[in-house]
Coordinates of C-alpha atoms in Angstrom, one line a residue:
M1196 CA -46.7 16.3 13.2
Q1197 CA -43.4 17.9 12.5
P1198 CA -40.5 15.5 12.0
I1199 CA -37.6 15.6 14.6
W1200 CA -34.8 17.7 13.1
F1201 CA -32.0 15.2 13.7
R1202 CA -33.9 12.5 11.8
G1203 CA -32.4 14.0 8.6
E1204 CA -28.8 13.3 9.8
D1205 CA -27.0 10.3 8.6
I1206 CA -23.6 8.6 8.6
S1207 CA -21.1 9.4 5.8
D1208 CA -18.0 7.7 4.3
A1209 CA -15.9 9.8 6.8
D1210 CA -17.6 8.0 9.7
E1211 CA -16.6 4.5 8.5
P1212 CA -13.5 4.1 10.8
L1213 CA -15.8 4.9 13.8
L1214 CA -18.7 2.6 12.8
P1215 CA -17.6 -0.9 14.1
P1216 CA -18.3 -0.2 17.8
L1217 CA -21.6 1.4 17.0
L1218 CA -22.6 -1.4 14.7
E1219 CA -21.7 -4.1 17.3
E1220 CA -23.5 -2.2 20.1
S1221 CA -26.6 -1.9 17.9
F1222 CA -26.3 -5.6 17.0
R1223 CA -26.3 -6.6 20.7
Q1224 CA -29.3 -4.4 21.3
W1225 CA -31.1 -6.1 18.5
E1226 CA -30.1 -9.5 19.8
R1227 CA -31.6 -8.7 23.2
E1228 CA -34.8 -7.5 21.6
A1229 CA -35.1 -10.4 19.2
A1230 CA -34.0 -13.1 21.6
G1231 CA -37.3 -15.0 21.4
L1232 CA -37.0 -15.7 17.6
A1233 CA -37.0 -19.4 16.7
L1234 CA -34.2 -18.7 14.2
F1235 CA -31.7 -18.4 17.1
Q1236 CA -32.1 -22.1 17.8
A1237 CA -31.6 -23.2 14.2
G1238 CA -28.6 -21.2 13.3
R1239 CA -26.8 -17.9 14.1
F1240 CA -27.0 -14.3 13.0
V1241 CA -23.8 -12.6 11.8
L1242 CA -23.1 -8.9 11.3
L1243 CA -20.5 -7.9 8.8
D1244 CA -19.1 -4.5 7.6
K1245 CA -19.5 -3.3 4.0
N1246 CA -16.4 -5.3 3.0
A1247 CA -18.0 -8.5 4.3
D1248 CA -15.6 -8.7 7.2
R1249 CA -17.3 -10.1 10.4
L1250 CA -18.0 -7.7 13.2
A1251 CA -20.3 -9.7 15.5
A1252 CA -22.3 -12.9 15.8
T1253 CA -24.9 -14.2 18.1
D1254 CA -22.7 -17.2 19.0
R1255 CA -20.0 -14.8 20.4
A1256 CA -17.2 -16.9 18.7
P1257 CA -15.1 -14.3 16.9
S1258 CA -12.3 -16.8 16.1
E1259 CA -14.5 -19.2 14.2
R1260 CA -14.3 -18.9 10.4
E1261 CA -17.5 -18.4 8.4
G1262 CA -18.6 -21.1 6.0
A1263 CA -18.4 -20.8 2.3
A1264 CA -22.1 -20.2 1.9
L1265 CA -22.1 -17.3 4.4
R1266 CA -19.1 -15.8 2.7
E1267 CA -20.6 -16.0 -0.8
A1268 CA -23.9 -14.5 0.4
S1269 CA -22.2 -11.7 2.3
L1270 CA -20.0 -10.7 -0.6
S1271 CA -23.0 -10.7 -2.9
A1272 CA -25.0 -8.5 -0.5
A1273 CA -22.1 -6.2 0.2
S1274 CA -21.6 -5.6 -3.6
G1275 CA -25.0 -4.1 -3.8
R1276 CA -26.8 -7.0 -5.5
G1277 CA -29.5 -7.0 -2.9
P1278 CA -30.5 -9.9 -0.5
S1279 CA -28.7 -13.1 -1.3
L1280 CA -29.4 -16.8 -0.4
F1281 CA -26.7 -19.5 -0.9
E1282 CA -26.7 -23.2 -0.1
G1283 CA -23.6 -25.4 0.2
N1284 CA -23.1 -29.1 0.8
D1285 CA -24.1 -28.9 4.5
E1286 CA -24.8 -25.2 5.1
A1287 CA -27.1 -22.5 4.0
A1288 CA -26.8 -18.7 4.4
A1289 CA -28.8 -15.6 3.7
A1290 CA -27.4 -12.0 3.7
V1291 CA -29.2 -8.7 3.5
P1292 CA -27.4 -5.4 2.8
V1293 CA -28.1 -2.6 5.3
H1294 CA -28.5 0.8 3.6
R1295 CA -28.0 4.3 4.7
R1296 CA -31.0 6.5 4.9
K1297 CA -29.9 9.4 2.7
D1298 CA -28.2 7.8 -0.3
G1299 CA -29.0 4.1 0.1
A1300 CA -25.3 3.1 0.2
V1301 CA -24.5 -0.2 1.9
F1302 CA -22.7 0.3 5.2
A1303 CA -23.2 -3.2 6.7
V1304 CA -24.4 -6.7 5.9
F1305 CA -26.9 -8.6 8.2
A1306 CA -26.6 -12.3 7.6
Y1307 CA -27.9 -15.6 8.9
E1308 CA -26.2 -19.1 8.7
S1309 CA -27.7 -22.5 9.4
S1310 CA -27.6 -26.1 8.2
V1311 CA -29.3 -27.0 4.9
A1312 CA -31.7 -29.2 6.9
A1313 CA -33.2 -26.0 8.4
P1314 CA -35.0 -24.2 5.6
L1315 CA -34.3 -20.4 5.3
S1316 CA -36.9 -17.7 4.7
L1317 CA -35.3 -14.7 3.1
S1318 CA -38.2 -12.5 4.1
E1319 CA -37.6 -13.3 7.8
I1320 CA -34.0 -12.4 7.5
Q1321 CA -34.9 -9.1 5.8
T1322 CA -37.4 -8.3 8.6
C1323 CA -34.6 -9.0 11.2
A1324 CA -32.2 -6.7 9.1
L1325 CA -34.8 -3.9 9.2
H1326 CA -35.1 -4.3 12.9
F1327 CA -31.4 -4.1 13.3
R1328 CA -31.3 -1.0 11.1
S1329 CA -33.8 0.7 13.3
C1330 CA -31.7 -0.2 16.4
F1331 CA -28.6 1.2 14.7
Y1332 CA -30.2 4.5 13.8
L1333 CA -31.6 4.8 17.3
H1334 CA -28.1 4.5 18.7
F1335 CA -26.7 6.8 16.1
E1336 CA -29.3 9.5 16.9
Q1337 CA -28.6 9.2 20.6
L1338 CA -24.9 9.6 19.9
F1339 CA -25.5 12.5 17.6
V1340 CA -27.7 14.4 20.1
K1341 CA -25.2 13.6 22.9
D1342 CA -22.4 15.0 20.7
M1343 CA -24.4 18.1 19.9
L1344 CA -25.1 18.7 23.6
L1345 CA -21.4 18.3 24.4
Q1346 CA -20.5 20.8 21.6
Q1347 CA -23.1 23.2 22.9
K1348 CA -21.6 23.1 26.4
R1349 CA -18.2 23.7 25.1
A1350 CA -19.4 26.6 23.0
E1351 CA -21.1 28.2 26.0
K1352 CA -18.0 27.8 28.1
E1353 CA -15.8 29.3 25.3
A1354 CA -18.3 32.1 24.8
G1355 CA -17.9 33.0 28.5
R1356 CA -14.2 33.3 28.1
R1357 CA -14.4 35.3 24.9
E1358 CA -16.5 38.0 26.6
A1359 CA -13.5 38.9 28.6
L1360 CA -11.1 38.9 25.7
F1361 CA -9.9 42.0 24.0
H1362 CA -11.1 42.5 20.4
A1363 CA -7.5 42.0 19.2
A1364 CA -7.4 38.6 20.9
K1365 CA -10.7 37.5 19.2
R1366 CA -9.2 38.2 15.8
L1367 CA -6.7 35.3 16.4
Y1368 CA -9.5 32.8 15.8
D1369 CA -10.0 34.2 12.3
Q1370 CA -6.5 32.9 11.3
I1371 CA -6.2 29.4 9.9
D1372 CA -2.4 29.2 9.4
V1373 CA 0.4 29.4 11.9
S1374 CA 2.2 32.4 10.4
S1375 CA -1.0 34.5 10.4
V1376 CA -1.7 33.6 14.1
L1377 CA 1.8 34.7 15.1
S1378 CA 1.7 37.9 13.1
E1379 CA -1.7 38.8 14.5
L1380 CA -0.5 38.1 18.1
L1381 CA 2.5 40.3 17.8
Q1382 CA 0.5 43.1 16.1
S1383 CA -2.1 42.9 18.9
L1384 CA 0.6 43.2 21.5
E1385 CA 1.9 46.3 19.8
Q1386 CA -1.6 47.9 19.8
L1387 CA -2.4 46.9 23.4
Y1388 CA 1.0 47.6 24.9
P1389 CA 2.7 50.2 22.6
S1390 CA 5.4 51.1 25.1
S1391 CA 6.4 47.5 25.8
E1392 CA 8.8 45.0 24.2
A1393 CA 7.4 41.6 23.4
H1394 CA 9.0 38.3 22.3
L1395 CA 7.6 34.9 21.5
Y1396 CA 9.6 31.8 22.3
L1397 CA 8.4 28.7 20.4
S1398 CA 9.1 25.1 21.4
Q1399 CA 8.5 24.0 17.8
D1400 CA 10.6 24.8 14.7
H1401 CA 8.9 27.6 12.7
L1402 CA 10.3 30.2 10.3
N1403 CA 8.2 33.3 10.7
G1404 CA 10.6 36.0 9.5
D1405 CA 9.9 38.2 12.5
P1406 CA 13.0 38.7 14.7
R1407 CA 10.7 38.7 17.8
V1408 CA 9.8 35.0 17.2
K1409 CA 12.7 33.0 18.6
P1410 CA 13.3 29.3 19.5
L1411 CA 12.8 28.2 23.1
V1412 CA 16.2 27.4 24.5
F1413 CA 16.8 26.3 28.2
K1414 CA 20.0 28.0 29.5
N1415 CA 19.4 28.6 33.2
A1416 CA 16.0 27.3 34.1
E1417 CA 16.2 28.5 37.7
R1418 CA 16.7 32.2 36.8
D1419 CA 15.2 32.3 33.3
I1420 CA 11.5 33.3 33.7
V1421 CA 10.8 32.0 30.2
A1422 CA 12.0 28.5 31.1
K1423 CA 10.1 28.7 34.4
A1424 CA 6.8 29.6 32.7
F1425 CA 7.1 26.8 30.2
L1426 CA 8.2 24.1 32.6
N1427 CA 5.7 25.0 35.3
G1428 CA 2.8 25.9 33.0
K1429 CA 2.1 29.1 35.0
A1430 CA 2.7 32.8 34.4
V1431 CA 5.8 34.3 36.0
T1432 CA 6.3 38.0 36.9
E1433 CA 9.6 39.6 37.7
R1434 CA 10.5 43.1 38.7
D1435 CA 14.0 44.3 38.0
R1436 CA 15.9 47.0 40.1
D1437 CA 15.8 49.4 37.2
G1438 CA 12.0 49.4 37.3
T1439 CA 11.4 47.1 34.4
V1440 CA 8.5 44.6 34.8
R1441 CA 8.9 41.3 32.9
L1442 CA 6.1 38.9 32.4
A1443 CA 6.2 35.4 30.9
A1444 CA 3.0 33.4 30.2
P1445 CA 2.9 29.9 28.6
M1446 CA 1.2 29.7 25.3
T1447 CA -0.8 26.6 25.9
G1448 CA -3.4 24.7 23.9
K1449 CA -5.5 21.7 24.8
Q1450 CA -2.9 19.2 23.7
A1451 CA 0.4 20.8 24.7
A1452 CA 2.4 24.0 25.5
Y1453 CA 3.7 25.5 22.3
G1454 CA 5.8 28.4 23.7
V1455 CA 6.1 31.3 26.0
L1456 CA 4.8 34.9 25.5
C1457 CA 7.3 37.3 27.1
M1458 CA 6.8 41.1 27.6
S1459 CA 8.9 43.8 29.2
T1460 CA 7.5 47.2 30.2
D1461 CA 8.2 50.1 32.6
R1462 CA 6.8 49.9 36.1
E1463 CA 5.1 53.3 35.8
R1464 CA 3.2 52.2 32.7
W1465 CA 2.1 48.8 34.1
D1466 CA -1.0 48.2 36.0
D1467 CA -1.5 44.8 37.7
S1468 CA -5.1 44.9 36.7
E1469 CA -3.9 44.3 33.1
L1470 CA -2.4 41.0 34.0
P1471 CA -5.6 38.9 33.5
A1472 CA -6.0 40.4 30.0
F1473 CA -2.4 39.5 29.2
L1474 CA -2.8 36.0 30.5
L1475 CA -6.0 35.6 28.5
L1476 CA -4.3 36.8 25.4
A1477 CA -1.5 34.3 25.9
D1478 CA -4.0 31.5 26.5
T1479 CA -6.1 32.5 23.5
S1480 CA -3.1 32.7 21.3
G1481 CA -2.1 29.2 22.4
S1482 CA -5.5 27.8 21.4
A1483 CA -5.4 29.7 18.1
F1484 CA -1.9 28.4 17.4
E1485 CA -3.0 24.9 18.1
N1486 CA -6.0 25.2 15.9
A1487 CA -3.9 26.5 13.0
K1488 CA -1.3 23.7 13.6
L1489 CA -4.1 21.1 13.6
Y1490 CA -5.5 22.6 10.4
E1491 CA -2.2 22.4 8.7
Q1492 CA -1.7 18.9 9.9
S1493 CA -5.2 17.8 8.8
N1494 CA -4.6 19.3 5.3
L1495 CA -1.3 17.5 5.2
L1496 CA -3.0 14.3 6.2
I1497 CA -5.8 14.7 3.7
N1498 CA -3.2 15.3 0.9
E1499 CA -1.3 12.3 2.1
L1500 CA -4.4 10.1 2.1
R1501 CA -5.4 11.4 -1.4
L1502 CA -1.8 10.8 -2.6
I1503 CA -1.8 7.2 -1.1
N1504 CA -5.1 6.4 -2.7
E1505 CA -4.0 7.7 -6.1
L1506 CA -0.7 5.8 -5.8
T1507 CA -2.5 2.6 -4.9
K1508 CA -4.9 2.9 -7.8
R1509 CA -2.1 3.6 -10.3
L1510 CA 0.1 0.8 -8.9
N1511 CA -2.7 -1.8 -9.2
Q1512 CA -3.2 -0.9 -12.8
S1513 CA 0.0 -2.7 -13.7
L1514 CA 0.9 -6.3 -13.0
R1515 CA 4.5 -6.1 -14.3
L1516 CA 7.1 -5.7 -11.6
K1517 CA 9.4 -3.5 -13.8
E1518 CA 6.6 -1.1 -14.5
I1519 CA 5.6 -1.0 -10.8
F1520 CA 9.1 -0.2 -9.7
Q1521 CA 9.5 2.5 -12.4
F1522 CA 6.2 4.1 -11.6
A1523 CA 6.9 4.1 -7.9
A1524 CA 10.3 5.7 -8.3
N1525 CA 8.8 8.5 -10.5
E1526 CA 6.0 9.1 -8.0
L1527 CA 8.4 9.2 -5.1
L1528 CA 10.6 11.8 -6.8
T1529 CA 7.5 14.0 -7.3
V1530 CA 5.9 13.5 -3.9
F1531 CA 9.1 14.3 -1.9
D1532 CA 10.5 16.8 -4.3
A1533 CA 13.6 14.7 -4.2
D1534 CA 16.7 14.8 -6.5
Y1535 CA 17.2 11.0 -6.7
C1536 CA 15.3 7.9 -6.0
C1537 CA 16.5 4.3 -6.2
V1538 CA 14.3 1.2 -5.9
L1539 CA 16.0 -2.1 -5.4
Q1540 CA 14.7 -5.7 -5.4
L1541 CA 16.2 -8.6 -3.6
D1542 CA 17.1 -11.4 -6.0
K1543 CA 16.2 -14.7 -4.1
E1544 CA 18.7 -16.8 -6.1
T1545 CA 21.8 -14.5 -5.9
K1546 CA 20.9 -12.9 -2.6
Q1547 CA 21.8 -9.6 -4.0
F1548 CA 19.9 -6.3 -4.2
V1549 CA 19.3 -5.4 -7.8
V1550 CA 18.6 -1.8 -8.9
M1551 CA 15.2 -2.0 -10.6
S1552 CA 14.6 1.7 -11.1
C1553 CA 16.9 4.7 -10.6
N1554 CA 17.0 8.2 -12.2
F1555 CA 20.8 8.1 -11.8
P1556 CA 21.9 6.1 -14.9
P1557 CA 25.3 4.9 -13.7
L1558 CA 23.5 2.8 -11.0
A1559 CA 21.1 1.2 -13.4
S1560 CA 21.2 -2.7 -13.0
E1561 CA 23.8 -2.4 -10.3
Q1562 CA 23.8 -5.1 -7.6
F1563 CA 24.6 -4.7 -3.9
S1564 CA 25.2 -7.1 -1.1
P1565 CA 22.6 -7.2 1.7
E1566 CA 25.4 -6.0 4.0
Y1567 CA 26.3 -2.9 1.9
G1568 CA 25.4 0.7 2.8
F1569 CA 22.0 1.9 3.8
C1570 CA 20.4 -1.1 2.0
G1571 CA 22.2 -3.3 4.6
I1572 CA 20.9 -1.2 7.5
V1573 CA 17.3 -1.2 6.4
Y1574 CA 17.5 -4.9 5.5
R1575 CA 18.8 -5.9 8.9
T1576 CA 16.6 -3.6 11.0
R1577 CA 13.5 -4.0 8.7
E1578 CA 12.8 -0.4 9.7
P1579 CA 12.7 2.9 7.7
M1580 CA 15.5 5.4 8.4
I1581 CA 16.2 9.1 7.9
I1582 CA 19.7 10.8 7.5
S1583 CA 19.8 14.6 7.9
D1584 CA 23.3 15.2 6.7
Y1585 CA 25.3 12.3 5.2
W1586 CA 28.5 14.4 4.9
H1587 CA 28.6 15.0 8.7
T1588 CA 27.2 11.6 9.9
R1589 CA 28.7 9.0 7.5
V1590 CA 27.6 5.9 9.3
V1591 CA 28.2 3.7 6.2
T1592 CA 29.5 4.2 2.7
S1593 CA 26.9 4.7 0.0
K1594 CA 27.6 4.7 -3.7
L1595 CA 24.3 6.5 -4.4
M1596 CA 25.0 9.3 -1.9
D1597 CA 28.7 9.7 -2.9
N1598 CA 28.2 9.7 -6.7
T1599 CA 25.1 12.0 -6.6
G1600 CA 26.4 14.4 -4.0
S1601 CA 23.3 13.8 -1.9
R1602 CA 23.3 14.8 1.8
S1603 CA 19.7 14.0 3.0
L1604 CA 18.1 10.6 2.8
I1605 CA 15.0 8.7 3.7
A1606 CA 14.8 5.0 3.2
A1607 CA 12.2 2.2 3.8
P1608 CA 11.9 -1.5 3.3
I1609 CA 9.4 -3.1 0.9
I1610 CA 8.0 -6.0 2.9
V1611 CA 6.0 -8.9 1.5
D1612 CA 4.7 -11.7 3.7
G1613 CA 7.0 -10.6 6.5
E1614 CA 10.1 -10.7 4.4
V1615 CA 12.1 -7.7 3.0
V1616 CA 11.9 -8.0 -0.8
G1617 CA 13.1 -4.5 -1.7
I1618 CA 14.5 -1.2 -0.5
I1619 CA 13.5 2.4 -1.4
L1620 CA 16.1 5.1 -1.2
V1621 CA 15.1 8.8 -1.7
T1622 CA 17.8 11.5 -1.5
N1623 CA 18.3 15.2 -1.9
K1624 CA 21.5 17.3 -2.3
L1625 CA 20.5 19.7 0.5
P1626 CA 21.1 18.8 4.2
N1627 CA 18.1 18.5 6.6
F1628 CA 15.8 18.4 3.6
F1629 CA 13.3 15.7 4.6
S1630 CA 11.0 16.1 7.6
Y1631 CA 9.7 13.5 10.0
E1632 CA 6.4 13.6 8.1
N1633 CA 8.2 12.6 4.9
Y1634 CA 9.8 9.7 6.9
K1635 CA 6.4 8.5 8.0
L1636 CA 4.8 9.0 4.6
L1637 CA 7.5 6.9 2.9
Q1638 CA 6.9 4.1 5.4
V1639 CA 3.2 4.1 4.5
M1640 CA 3.8 4.3 0.7
S1641 CA 6.3 1.5 0.9
T1642 CA 3.6 -0.7 2.4
H1643 CA 1.3 -0.1 -0.6
I1644 CA 4.2 -0.6 -3.0
G1645 CA 4.8 -4.0 -1.3
L1646 CA 1.1 -4.9 -1.9
A1647 CA 1.5 -4.1 -5.6
V1648 CA 4.6 -6.2 -5.7
T1649 CA 2.8 -9.0 -4.1
N1650 CA -0.1 -8.8 -6.6
A1651 CA 2.4 -8.7 -9.6
S1652 CA 4.4 -11.6 -8.2
L1653 CA 1.3 -13.7 -7.7
H1654 CA 0.1 -12.9 -11.2
A1655 CA 3.5 -13.8 -12.7
E1656 CA 3.6 -17.1 -10.8
V1657 CA 0.1 -18.0 -11.8
R1658 CA 0.9 -17.2 -15.5
R1659 CA 4.1 -19.2 -15.3
M1660 CA 2.2 -22.2 -13.9
V1661 CA -0.5 -21.9 -16.6
I1662 CA 2.0 -21.9 -19.5
T1663 CA 4.6 -24.4 -18.0
D1664 CA 4.6 -28.2 -18.0
N1665 CA 5.1 -29.2 -14.4
L1666 CA 7.3 -32.2 -15.1
T1667 CA 9.7 -31.0 -17.7
G1668 CA 9.7 -27.2 -17.0
L1669 CA 9.1 -26.6 -20.7
H1670 CA 6.2 -24.5 -21.9
A1671 CA 2.7 -26.0 -22.3
R1672 CA 1.5 -26.8 -25.8
H1673 CA -1.2 -24.1 -25.9
Y1674 CA 1.5 -21.5 -25.1
L1675 CA 3.6 -22.8 -28.0
N1676 CA 0.7 -22.5 -30.4
E1677 CA -0.1 -18.9 -29.3
Q1678 CA 3.6 -17.9 -29.7
I1679 CA 3.8 -19.4 -33.2
Q1680 CA 0.7 -17.6 -34.3
R1681 CA 2.0 -14.3 -32.9
R1682 CA 5.4 -14.8 -34.6
Q1683 CA 3.8 -15.7 -37.9
R1684 CA 2.0 -12.4 -38.0
K1685 CA 5.3 -10.4 -37.8
D1686 CA 8.2 -12.7 -38.9
H1687 CA 9.0 -13.8 -42.5
F1688 CA 9.9 -17.4 -41.7
G1689 CA 10.5 -19.9 -38.9
S1690 CA 11.0 -23.6 -38.2
L1691 CA 9.6 -26.3 -36.0
I1692 CA 11.3 -29.3 -34.5
L1693 CA 9.4 -32.2 -33.1
V1694 CA 11.5 -34.5 -30.9
D1695 CA 10.3 -38.0 -30.0
I1696 CA 12.1 -40.3 -27.6
D1697 CA 12.6 -43.7 -29.3
Y1698 CA 11.0 -46.8 -27.6
F1699 CA 9.9 -44.7 -24.7
K1700 CA 7.4 -47.4 -23.7
R1701 CA 10.2 -49.9 -23.3
V1702 CA 11.9 -47.5 -20.9
N1703 CA 8.8 -47.3 -18.8
D1704 CA 8.2 -51.1 -19.0
S1705 CA 11.8 -51.9 -18.2
F1706 CA 12.8 -49.3 -15.6
G1707 CA 9.4 -47.9 -14.4
H1708 CA 7.7 -44.6 -14.9
Q1709 CA 9.9 -42.8 -12.4
V1710 CA 12.9 -43.5 -14.7
G1711 CA 10.8 -42.6 -17.7
D1712 CA 10.0 -39.2 -16.1
R1713 CA 13.7 -38.7 -15.4
I1714 CA 14.5 -39.4 -19.0
L1715 CA 11.9 -36.8 -20.1
I1716 CA 13.5 -34.3 -17.8
Q1717 CA 17.0 -35.0 -19.1
V1718 CA 15.9 -34.6 -22.7
S1719 CA 14.1 -31.4 -21.8
H1720 CA 17.2 -29.9 -20.2
I1721 CA 19.3 -30.9 -23.3
I1722 CA 16.8 -29.1 -25.6
S1723 CA 16.8 -26.0 -23.4
A1724 CA 20.6 -25.9 -23.4
S1725 CA 20.8 -26.4 -27.2
I1726 CA 18.6 -23.5 -28.3
R1727 CA 18.6 -19.7 -28.1
Q1728 CA 17.0 -17.6 -25.4
G1729 CA 14.2 -16.4 -27.8
D1730 CA 13.4 -20.0 -29.0
I1731 CA 10.3 -21.7 -27.5
A1732 CA 10.5 -25.3 -26.2
A1733 CA 7.4 -27.1 -25.2
R1734 CA 6.0 -30.5 -24.2
W1735 CA 3.8 -31.4 -27.2
G1736 CA 2.4 -34.5 -25.6
G1737 CA 3.6 -37.7 -23.8
E1738 CA 7.3 -38.3 -24.8
E1739 CA 7.1 -35.8 -27.7
L1740 CA 8.7 -32.4 -27.3
A1741 CA 8.6 -29.4 -29.7
V1742 CA 10.9 -26.5 -30.4
Y1743 CA 9.9 -23.4 -32.4
L1744 CA 12.8 -21.4 -33.9
P1745 CA 11.7 -18.0 -35.0
G1746 CA 13.6 -16.5 -37.9
I1747 CA 15.4 -19.9 -38.7
R1748 CA 15.1 -21.8 -42.0
A1749 CA 14.9 -25.6 -42.2
E1750 CA 18.5 -26.1 -43.0
Q1751 CA 19.8 -24.5 -39.8
A1752 CA 17.0 -26.0 -37.8
S1753 CA 18.1 -29.4 -39.0
R1754 CA 21.6 -28.7 -37.6
I1755 CA 20.1 -27.7 -34.3
A1756 CA 18.0 -30.9 -34.3
E1757 CA 21.1 -32.9 -35.0
R1758 CA 22.8 -31.3 -32.0
V1759 CA 19.9 -32.3 -29.8
R1760 CA 19.8 -35.8 -31.2
A1761 CA 23.5 -36.4 -30.6
R1762 CA 23.5 -35.0 -27.0
V1763 CA 20.4 -37.1 -26.2
Q1764 CA 22.3 -40.3 -27.2
E1765 CA 25.5 -39.2 -25.3
E1766 CA 24.1 -37.7 -22.1
T1767 CA 21.0 -39.6 -21.1
D1768 CA 21.1 -42.2 -18.4
P1769 CA 19.9 -44.8 -19.1
V1770 CA 20.8 -44.2 -22.7
V1771 CA 18.0 -43.4 -25.1
T1772 CA 17.8 -42.0 -28.6
A1773 CA 15.5 -39.5 -30.2
S1774 CA 14.0 -39.0 -33.6
C1775 CA 13.3 -35.5 -35.0
G1776 CA 10.9 -34.1 -37.6
V1777 CA 11.7 -30.6 -39.0
S1778 CA 9.4 -28.3 -40.9
E1779 CA 9.5 -24.6 -41.9
W1780 CA 7.1 -21.9 -43.1
T1781 CA 7.8 -18.7 -45.0
F1782 CA 5.7 -15.7 -45.9
E1783 CA 5.5 -17.1 -49.4
D1784 CA 3.5 -20.1 -48.4
E1785 CA -0.1 -20.1 -49.6
K1786 CA -1.4 -21.3 -46.3
I1787 CA 0.5 -20.2 -43.2
S1788 CA -0.9 -21.7 -40.0
V1789 CA 0.2 -23.5 -36.9
E1790 CA -1.7 -26.6 -37.9
S1791 CA 0.1 -26.9 -41.3
L1792 CA 3.4 -26.4 -39.7
F1793 CA 2.8 -29.1 -37.1
Y1794 CA 1.4 -31.5 -39.7
R1795 CA 4.5 -31.3 -41.9
A1796 CA 6.8 -31.8 -38.9
D1797 CA 4.7 -34.7 -37.7
M1798 CA 4.8 -36.4 -41.1
A1799 CA 8.6 -35.9 -41.1
L1800 CA 8.8 -37.4 -37.6
Y1801 CA 6.7 -40.3 -38.8
E1802 CA 9.1 -40.9 -41.6
A1803 CA 12.1 -40.7 -39.2
K1804 CA 10.5 -43.5 -37.1
N1805 CA 10.0 -45.6 -40.2
N1806 CA 13.6 -45.1 -41.3
G1807 CA 15.0 -46.8 -38.2
R1808 CA 14.7 -44.0 -35.6
N1809 CA 17.6 -42.0 -34.1
C1810 CA 17.6 -39.7 -37.2
I1811 CA 16.3 -36.4 -38.5
I1812 CA 13.9 -35.9 -41.4
V1813 CA 13.1 -32.5 -42.9
G1814 CA 9.5 -32.2 -44.0

């Protein structure tokens, strides 16, 4: 038995945006066919897409969140690891990937969720998934055949129309760009009506170079046959007293009217029987123009999607905000063929927009008020904007536009969690340089830049939390160890100060642990204010704090320790004192290690404690 020809057809990656309704419809069909299964009583079936996002469930409760077991099983199945079974504290779930026929790629996940008390059989779930898959492909094949029949009907109808077209009109469909369609149309008119004068009036901006292609302008709609034909969507014929016959036919596609084809000829050389051919040519040219326009737009959209995909991948390769802003600015300059690009970030503390990346050096690290210039407009409206000619429509003052001599601008906000965290400004020295497509593309790209900023910010915050002591705000001990090891590999010497608050237990016993914590915070602030920006302060443990001073010898470290000791005695409330142990290392030491450096400082601190406290000992 010969296989049915359409059984070889399958879905592709391009069909993914259209899959959810088909998947849900197939799931409901499967649900009706499998309604008698006992599994329906013990739990629920859930259908998810290939990203493990829920599409449908047998309980019809789309707002309910899935359990952890179902989520884990679905993610495992969606990743291509095969059927998965997970059990939680009070739930169990099984998930089976649903594969395409041709290449076996996962396009959906069929899952089942129940309580742990109801034992799950993975084989039963797999059987149900196969049943669902057959339902899906049955619907897909029906849809495919229906689409093919619809296309066939359209082709037959179009073929009937083409039989009446002149050979010149048929050649229009061979063109795939707008300029070629217009050139072919005008050339065909010359061949078909050599003694006539033809003009084409377009409602869309297009530079063809042919003087017969003109913009459609409405001057006197009542007397102008071109305006009448365009507004009414019907052909208009006019006969002048001098014997001239003028015809105007709308050039219409399936989506819109794109212009008017106008022809003037002598009455003696015109036969009314030629009118249907002229109208058919105008209609055919409208369809050809639309196809070419759609082709150009589809190519533009494909390039934009490819560009956005590449931009997203490149942005996600970095988790440093400065690198993200720099890369984004460089890419935007290339994508829009712009002269200048400026990316600004909103500083939450100063409430100022700071220039993070700009190819105009005088603006590097500049700061602007949220009320200033185009930044202020975008910040207040939270919407992108486009300026065709800044010199003629100076709505605000802009240092970027004035200093660079730019005239065109597109701008968009960078929004994270519903808040504007940055602004993108892209400019060019020519007026009317950016198109509406550029404006829309920048809006999309700014969204992806915002996602990259979010990822980088979260990564930075997580790293800060990992290396920071929550109470004191100083670094954690493991971070201090790592930094000392790193500096010992490239520096020639350095020093370590261990600071211990004297009689700290008495403070806790006398005033309570809250006061003790406050003392720790006060001493930590004193230490931070007494050292350089490149020095590393950390909480070593309990009431003991540590400071590493790269490139500092013990003598200078001792003076810094004395400054800390004196300020602790003067500025803490209630008053406490501190003892310090100082040690150093140099590249001449036989054994250079973090452990030996801490050991010597610890011994010095121990000696300071034995010498009456509130003093400094150099190990």
